Short mmCIF file of C-alpha atoms (C1' of nucleotides) in Angstrom, two decimals:
data_model
loop_
_atom_site.label_atom_id
_atom_site.label_comp_id
_atom_site.label_asym_id
_atom_site.label_seq_id
_atom_site.Cartn_x
_atom_site.Cartn_y
_atom_site.Cartn_z
CA ALA A 1 36.67 -289.68 -152.84
CA ASP A 2 38.88 -288.77 -155.79
CA THR A 3 35.77 -287.90 -157.74
CA VAL A 4 34.67 -285.51 -154.99
CA ALA A 5 38.09 -283.85 -154.99
CA CYS A 6 38.09 -283.55 -158.73
CA LEU A 7 34.62 -282.03 -158.80
CA ALA A 8 35.43 -279.66 -155.94
CA ARG A 9 38.54 -278.43 -157.74
CA ALA A 10 36.52 -277.91 -160.88
CA CYS A 11 34.08 -275.77 -158.88
CA ALA A 12 36.98 -273.70 -157.53
CA ALA A 13 38.44 -273.25 -160.99
CA ASP A 14 35.05 -272.17 -162.27
CA GLY A 15 34.72 -269.45 -159.66
CA ARG A 16 32.19 -271.42 -157.59
CA PRO A 17 34.19 -272.23 -154.46
CA LEU A 18 31.02 -272.26 -152.33
CA ASP A 19 29.73 -275.28 -154.25
CA GLY A 20 33.11 -276.93 -153.93
CA LEU A 21 33.13 -276.37 -150.21
CA SER A 22 29.67 -277.93 -149.76
CA LEU A 23 30.82 -280.99 -151.69
CA LEU A 24 33.79 -281.42 -149.38
CA ARG A 25 31.63 -280.85 -146.31
CA ASP A 26 29.09 -283.47 -147.42
CA ALA A 27 31.84 -285.94 -148.14
CA ALA A 28 33.41 -285.28 -144.75
CA ARG A 29 30.06 -285.91 -143.08
CA ARG A 30 29.96 -289.28 -144.84
CA GLY A 31 33.37 -290.03 -143.45
CA SER A 32 35.78 -289.22 -146.27
CA PRO A 33 38.39 -286.59 -145.44
CA PRO A 34 38.87 -283.68 -147.87
CA SER A 35 41.82 -283.63 -150.22
CA ARG A 36 44.35 -280.96 -149.47
CA ALA A 37 44.59 -279.95 -153.10
CA ALA A 38 40.87 -279.47 -153.46
CA ALA A 39 40.53 -277.52 -150.23
CA GLY A 40 43.56 -275.46 -151.19
CA ASP A 41 42.05 -274.56 -154.53
CA ILE A 42 38.80 -273.57 -152.85
CA ILE A 43 40.65 -271.35 -150.39
CA ALA A 44 42.62 -269.71 -153.19
CA ALA A 45 39.38 -269.01 -155.06
CA PHE A 46 37.81 -267.40 -151.99
CA ALA A 47 40.96 -265.36 -151.39
CA ALA A 48 41.03 -264.17 -154.99
CA ASP A 49 37.47 -262.94 -154.48
CA GLY A 50 38.49 -261.15 -151.31
CA ASN A 51 36.15 -263.38 -149.32
CA PHE A 52 38.46 -263.88 -146.37
CA ALA A 53 35.63 -264.87 -144.04
CA LYS A 54 35.10 -267.96 -146.19
CA VAL A 55 38.85 -268.50 -146.34
CA SER A 56 38.83 -268.67 -142.60
CA ASP A 57 35.81 -271.04 -142.55
CA THR A 58 37.53 -273.36 -144.96
CA LEU A 59 40.76 -273.30 -142.99
CA HIS A 60 38.88 -274.27 -139.85
CA PHE A 61 37.05 -276.98 -141.72
CA MET A 62 40.36 -278.41 -142.97
CA ILE A 63 41.81 -278.47 -139.49
CA ALA A 64 38.70 -280.01 -137.98
CA ALA A 65 38.62 -282.64 -140.73
CA GLY A 66 42.16 -283.69 -139.89
CA CYS A 67 43.74 -282.22 -143.00
CA PRO A 68 45.59 -279.09 -141.90
CA PRO A 69 46.62 -276.64 -144.65
CA ASP A 70 50.16 -276.75 -146.00
CA THR A 71 52.39 -273.75 -146.74
CA GLY A 72 51.10 -273.66 -150.30
CA VAL A 73 47.64 -272.83 -149.01
CA TYR A 74 49.00 -270.04 -146.84
CA GLN A 75 51.10 -268.74 -149.71
CA GLY A 76 47.93 -268.31 -151.76
CA ILE A 77 46.17 -266.48 -148.94
CA ILE A 78 49.13 -264.19 -148.27
CA TYR A 79 49.54 -263.45 -151.95
CA HIS A 80 45.91 -262.41 -152.32
CA LEU A 81 45.96 -260.36 -149.11
CA PHE A 82 48.89 -258.33 -150.43
CA ALA A 83 47.24 -258.00 -153.82
CA GLN A 84 44.15 -256.53 -152.18
CA GLY A 85 46.02 -254.03 -150.08
CA LEU A 86 45.79 -256.07 -146.87
CA GLY A 87 49.52 -256.36 -146.30
CA GLY A 88 49.16 -256.00 -142.54
CA GLU A 89 46.94 -259.04 -142.35
CA ALA A 90 49.26 -260.92 -144.71
CA LEU A 91 52.18 -260.27 -142.39
CA ARG A 92 50.18 -261.27 -139.34
CA ILE A 93 49.45 -264.65 -140.89
CA PHE A 94 53.04 -265.01 -142.01
CA ARG A 95 54.25 -264.46 -138.43
CA GLU A 96 51.62 -266.76 -137.04
CA ILE A 97 52.40 -269.75 -139.22
CA LYS A 98 56.09 -269.37 -138.43
CA LEU A 99 55.23 -269.49 -134.74
CA ARG A 100 53.15 -272.60 -135.38
CA GLY A 101 56.25 -274.26 -136.77
CA TYR A 102 55.57 -274.23 -140.50
CA ASP A 103 58.65 -274.51 -142.67
CA ILE A 104 58.56 -271.51 -144.95
CA ASP A 105 59.60 -272.36 -148.48
CA ARG A 106 61.15 -270.18 -151.15
CA VAL A 107 57.92 -269.36 -152.92
CA LEU A 108 56.27 -268.14 -149.72
CA TYR A 109 59.32 -266.09 -148.75
CA THR A 110 59.38 -264.58 -152.20
CA THR A 111 55.68 -263.80 -152.07
CA VAL A 112 56.20 -261.86 -148.84
CA ILE A 113 59.30 -260.08 -150.16
CA ASN A 114 57.42 -259.04 -153.26
CA GLY A 115 54.38 -257.92 -151.28
CA LEU A 116 56.55 -255.78 -149.02
CA CYS A 117 58.31 -254.23 -152.00
CA LYS A 118 54.97 -253.32 -153.52
CA ILE A 119 53.98 -251.40 -150.40
CA HIS A 120 57.39 -249.74 -150.32
CA ARG A 121 58.53 -251.45 -147.15
CA ILE A 122 61.94 -252.18 -148.55
CA ASP A 123 63.64 -252.50 -145.16
CA ASP A 124 61.16 -255.15 -144.10
CA ALA A 125 61.55 -256.87 -147.46
CA GLN A 126 65.31 -256.92 -146.96
CA GLN A 127 64.84 -258.36 -143.49
CA VAL A 128 62.68 -261.21 -144.80
CA TRP A 129 65.27 -261.75 -147.54
CA ASP A 130 68.02 -262.05 -144.91
CA GLU A 131 65.90 -264.42 -142.85
CA MET A 132 65.41 -266.59 -145.93
CA VAL A 133 69.13 -266.64 -146.65
CA ASP A 134 69.85 -267.48 -142.99
CA LYS A 135 67.59 -270.48 -143.38
CA GLY A 136 69.74 -271.64 -146.27
CA ILE A 137 67.30 -270.72 -149.02
CA GLU A 138 68.97 -268.93 -151.89
CA PRO A 139 67.00 -266.14 -153.53
CA ASN A 140 66.06 -266.99 -157.10
CA ASP A 141 65.24 -264.81 -160.11
CA TYR A 142 61.73 -264.09 -158.82
CA ALA A 143 63.11 -262.74 -155.56
CA TYR A 144 65.79 -260.69 -157.28
CA CYS A 145 63.28 -259.28 -159.72
CA SER A 146 61.05 -258.12 -156.87
CA LEU A 147 63.87 -256.07 -155.39
CA VAL A 148 65.14 -254.88 -158.75
CA HIS A 149 61.62 -253.74 -159.53
CA TYR A 150 61.42 -251.78 -156.32
CA TYR A 151 64.73 -249.96 -156.85
CA SER A 152 64.06 -249.46 -160.52
CA LYS A 153 60.70 -247.82 -159.84
CA ALA A 154 62.24 -245.77 -157.06
CA GLY A 155 64.70 -244.37 -159.58
CA ASP A 156 67.74 -245.96 -157.97
CA PHE A 157 69.08 -247.38 -161.21
CA LYS A 158 72.49 -248.12 -159.76
CA LYS A 159 71.17 -250.27 -156.98
CA ALA A 160 68.73 -251.94 -159.38
CA ARG A 161 71.51 -252.72 -161.81
CA ASN A 162 73.81 -254.02 -159.11
CA LEU A 163 71.20 -256.45 -157.89
CA TYR A 164 70.41 -257.40 -161.44
CA ASP A 165 74.07 -258.18 -162.13
CA GLU A 166 74.28 -260.08 -158.88
CA MET A 167 71.36 -262.19 -160.09
CA LEU A 168 73.12 -262.89 -163.38
CA GLY A 169 76.29 -263.70 -161.47
CA LYS A 170 74.39 -266.44 -159.67
CA GLY A 171 73.54 -268.02 -162.98
CA PHE A 172 70.00 -266.77 -163.44
CA LYS A 173 69.35 -265.74 -166.99
CA ALA A 174 68.19 -262.36 -168.15
CA SER A 175 64.71 -262.51 -169.61
CA THR A 176 62.15 -260.31 -171.24
CA ILE A 177 60.57 -259.87 -167.83
CA SER A 178 63.76 -258.82 -166.10
CA TYR A 179 64.54 -256.34 -168.84
CA ASN A 180 61.01 -255.02 -168.74
CA ILE A 181 61.51 -254.31 -165.07
CA LEU A 182 64.65 -252.27 -165.72
CA ILE A 183 63.07 -250.47 -168.66
CA THR A 184 59.99 -249.55 -166.60
CA GLY A 185 62.11 -247.79 -164.04
CA HIS A 186 63.82 -245.67 -166.65
CA CYS A 187 60.57 -244.81 -168.40
CA VAL A 188 58.78 -243.87 -165.20
CA HIS A 189 61.54 -241.39 -164.51
CA GLY A 190 61.60 -239.97 -168.01
CA ALA A 191 64.96 -241.56 -168.82
CA VAL A 192 63.90 -242.85 -172.22
CA ASP A 193 67.43 -242.86 -173.62
CA GLY A 194 68.45 -245.24 -170.89
CA ALA A 195 65.38 -247.31 -171.64
CA PHE A 196 66.32 -247.60 -175.30
CA GLY A 197 69.87 -248.49 -174.33
CA LEU A 198 68.42 -251.40 -172.39
CA LEU A 199 66.25 -252.37 -175.34
CA ASP A 200 69.36 -252.54 -177.54
CA GLU A 201 71.13 -254.51 -174.89
CA MET A 202 68.40 -257.11 -174.61
CA MET A 203 68.05 -257.52 -178.34
CA THR A 204 71.80 -257.90 -178.70
CA GLU A 205 71.55 -260.76 -176.24
CA GLY A 206 68.84 -262.33 -178.35
CA ILE A 207 66.05 -261.54 -175.89
CA GLU A 208 62.98 -260.42 -177.76
CA PRO A 209 60.78 -257.59 -176.50
CA ASP A 210 57.15 -258.51 -175.93
CA VAL A 211 54.01 -256.40 -176.00
CA ILE A 212 54.67 -255.28 -172.43
CA THR A 213 58.11 -253.97 -173.44
CA TYR A 214 56.49 -251.93 -176.17
CA ASN A 215 53.75 -250.70 -173.88
CA ILE A 216 56.31 -249.50 -171.35
CA LEU A 217 58.35 -247.70 -174.01
CA ILE A 218 55.30 -246.12 -175.63
CA GLN A 219 54.09 -244.87 -172.27
CA GLY A 220 57.54 -243.50 -171.44
CA LEU A 221 57.84 -241.70 -174.76
CA CYS A 222 54.38 -240.17 -174.44
CA LYS A 223 55.22 -239.01 -170.96
CA VAL A 224 58.17 -236.97 -172.21
CA GLY A 225 56.23 -235.66 -175.19
CA LYS A 226 57.95 -237.77 -177.84
CA LEU A 227 54.73 -238.70 -179.55
CA ASP A 228 56.22 -239.29 -183.01
CA LYS A 229 58.69 -241.76 -181.64
CA ALA A 230 55.90 -243.41 -179.65
CA MET A 231 53.83 -243.86 -182.81
CA GLN A 232 56.90 -245.29 -184.48
CA MET A 233 57.16 -247.87 -181.71
CA TYR A 234 53.50 -248.69 -182.11
CA LYS A 235 54.09 -249.42 -185.79
CA GLN A 236 57.14 -251.46 -184.93
CA LEU A 237 55.03 -253.46 -182.50
CA LEU A 238 52.55 -254.24 -185.25
CA SER A 239 55.20 -255.13 -187.79
CA SER A 240 56.90 -257.49 -185.36
CA GLY A 241 53.69 -259.48 -185.27
CA LEU A 242 52.74 -258.77 -181.66
CA GLU A 243 49.16 -257.99 -180.68
CA PRO A 244 48.67 -254.59 -179.04
CA THR A 245 46.61 -254.35 -175.86
CA VAL A 246 44.44 -251.62 -174.37
CA SER A 247 47.50 -250.29 -172.54
CA THR A 248 49.30 -249.87 -175.84
CA PHE A 249 46.72 -247.34 -176.95
CA THR A 250 45.84 -245.47 -173.79
CA PRO A 251 48.96 -243.26 -173.58
CA LEU A 252 48.94 -242.63 -177.33
CA ILE A 253 45.33 -241.47 -177.26
CA ASP A 254 45.99 -239.29 -174.23
CA ALA A 255 49.04 -237.67 -175.75
CA MET A 256 47.38 -237.05 -179.10
CA CYS A 257 44.36 -235.41 -177.53
CA GLU A 258 46.63 -233.34 -175.35
CA LYS A 259 48.49 -232.12 -178.42
CA GLY A 260 45.30 -231.35 -180.30
CA GLN A 261 45.70 -234.27 -182.71
CA VAL A 262 42.22 -235.49 -181.92
CA ASP A 263 41.58 -236.98 -185.34
CA GLY A 264 44.59 -239.22 -184.88
CA ALA A 265 43.28 -240.26 -181.49
CA VAL A 266 39.90 -241.11 -182.97
CA ASP A 267 41.64 -243.19 -185.64
CA LEU A 268 43.44 -245.10 -182.90
CA ILE A 269 40.20 -245.78 -181.09
CA GLU A 270 38.75 -247.12 -184.32
CA SER A 271 41.76 -249.40 -184.78
CA MET A 272 41.28 -250.65 -181.26
CA GLN A 273 37.66 -251.46 -181.83
CA ALA A 274 38.53 -253.18 -185.09
CA LYS A 275 40.74 -255.46 -183.01
CA GLY A 276 38.00 -256.05 -180.47
CA LEU A 277 39.55 -253.81 -177.81
CA GLU A 278 37.43 -251.26 -175.94
CA PRO A 279 39.13 -247.98 -175.00
CA LEU A 280 39.14 -247.00 -171.34
CA VAL A 281 36.53 -244.48 -170.22
CA ARG A 282 39.43 -242.15 -169.62
CA SER A 283 40.32 -242.25 -173.33
CA ASN A 284 36.84 -241.07 -174.21
CA ASP A 285 37.24 -238.22 -171.75
CA SER A 286 40.52 -237.33 -173.44
CA VAL A 287 38.83 -237.13 -176.82
CA ILE A 288 36.15 -234.73 -175.57
CA ASN A 289 38.76 -232.61 -173.83
CA GLY A 290 40.84 -232.64 -176.99
CA PHE A 291 37.95 -231.45 -179.12
CA CYS A 292 37.25 -228.66 -176.64
CA LYS A 293 40.88 -227.65 -176.69
CA ILE A 294 40.90 -227.18 -180.46
CA SER A 295 37.52 -225.40 -180.45
CA ARG A 296 35.59 -228.25 -182.03
CA SER A 297 33.19 -228.52 -179.17
CA ASP A 298 30.38 -229.67 -181.46
CA GLU A 299 32.34 -232.84 -182.12
CA GLY A 300 33.06 -233.10 -178.42
CA MET A 301 29.36 -233.00 -177.83
CA ALA A 302 28.75 -235.66 -180.45
CA TRP A 303 31.32 -237.84 -178.70
CA LEU A 304 29.54 -237.28 -175.41
CA ALA A 305 26.29 -238.42 -177.00
CA GLY A 306 28.02 -241.58 -178.19
CA MET A 307 29.31 -242.25 -174.71
CA LEU A 308 25.93 -241.78 -173.11
CA LYS A 309 24.39 -244.08 -175.67
CA SER A 310 26.89 -246.78 -174.67
CA ASN A 311 26.18 -246.10 -171.00
CA ILE A 312 29.63 -244.69 -170.35
CA LYS A 313 29.78 -241.84 -167.87
CA PRO A 314 32.38 -239.14 -168.50
CA ARG A 315 34.19 -237.46 -165.65
CA GLU A 316 32.88 -234.35 -163.99
CA GLN A 317 35.78 -232.25 -165.29
CA THR A 318 35.00 -233.39 -168.83
CA PHE A 319 31.48 -232.03 -168.54
CA ASN A 320 32.88 -228.80 -167.21
CA ALA A 321 35.34 -228.45 -170.07
CA LEU A 322 32.58 -229.10 -172.57
CA VAL A 323 30.16 -226.61 -171.04
CA GLU A 324 32.91 -224.00 -170.98
CA SER A 325 33.95 -224.66 -174.54
CA LEU A 326 30.39 -224.62 -175.86
CA SER A 327 29.59 -221.38 -174.11
CA THR A 328 32.71 -219.58 -175.30
CA SER A 329 32.00 -220.64 -178.87
CA GLY A 330 28.50 -219.18 -178.60
CA ARG A 331 26.60 -222.46 -178.51
CA LEU A 332 24.58 -221.54 -175.50
CA ASP A 333 21.70 -223.95 -176.12
CA ASP A 334 24.10 -226.89 -176.36
CA ALA A 335 25.93 -225.72 -173.28
CA LEU A 336 22.68 -225.67 -171.34
CA LEU A 337 21.75 -229.10 -172.68
CA VAL A 338 25.06 -230.56 -171.52
CA LEU A 339 24.57 -228.80 -168.22
CA SER A 340 21.21 -230.46 -167.70
CA ILE A 341 22.69 -233.89 -168.44
CA MET A 342 25.46 -233.09 -166.05
CA PHE A 343 23.05 -232.36 -163.23
CA LYS A 344 21.06 -235.46 -164.10
CA VAL A 345 24.10 -237.69 -163.52
CA GLY A 346 24.78 -235.92 -160.24
CA PHE A 347 27.67 -233.60 -161.11
CA GLU A 348 28.19 -229.96 -160.22
CA LEU A 349 29.41 -227.06 -162.28
CA SER A 350 32.88 -225.98 -161.28
"C1'" A B 1 53.06 -281.38 -158.89
"C1'" G B 2 50.71 -276.63 -158.40
"C1'" G B 3 51.33 -271.81 -155.98
"C1'" A B 4 55.63 -266.20 -156.29
"C1'" A B 5 58.47 -261.47 -160.43
"C1'" U B 6 57.33 -256.99 -165.56
"C1'" C B 7 53.11 -252.66 -168.68
"C1'" G B 8 48.06 -252.21 -167.46
"C1'" A B 9 43.05 -252.16 -164.80
"C1'" C B 10 40.37 -250.23 -160.11
"C1'" U B 11 40.72 -245.86 -156.24
"C1'" G B 12 42.43 -241.05 -155.00
"C1'" U B 13 45.45 -236.25 -156.24
#
RNA sequence: AGGAAUCGACUGU
């Protein structure tokens, strides 16, 4: 029976929950009840795939086999429902298991609080928080961070900071993640000075920024047009030994193309590829738009050819910009060629 | 025991 459970969990981990479920069903038919852990893993795998019909099948199977799901199983389902924009269904299940007498633990409460924050239902989140506290469960750093994240993103830095300090007052330690949350809020609202103040603060406390910290700062700087400073942060990221990610480059490429520094953007794309990172489609669109903007539409067209060769489809507005740029620079034949490609991929001239 | 928090990705403007 342990072997069945082990194999079934391996199937779930490998993204083959259907195979895992058949194993458990066969075993149950031969008289051995499924393990909760294995069934739980299978349910989580179905939920991660958005296959909630199979989640429901597996739940019914567990109940019928005399092995009803525990709160951990429901936590996984609720988490994935929120993640896939099905918060209403998540809340319905949350209410239902409470009615059925399940004892809700801290992780499940926190999952619901976080899910509600993400869909901007802060009042409901607060209500669940209060319910948790009434039950004698103290919010931990995860729960605080969910609320801090909400207020931070909403631009209510005061409230975010108050909650953050309350968290510290309860003995939870500041971390790279908690600082990243505060820094994000400032960057989203263009308050880059505040963001850098927080960066100083964290480093003074001996908390090291990670690649996400840099990504947030770079994005914030690009947003307010401080491209030089953003590039400086990119270099600092490299010299501190961290590995950049796609999200490190995306705002830099965008901002450079926007400012007409298309050669710099192309260099960045080449550095990405040298590191094995593929730029987003959107970055390719930016390059073409950038070339058009600085009247180098021939290079924009060459970039388009490269995209098509790699089976990447530019946006409709990119085609339009290119057609316009080619025609104003007198390259009518090229403009018509691009136009024909545009129609072939199903786009219209604006 | 495991399962919950940060940039990003996807979709729209």
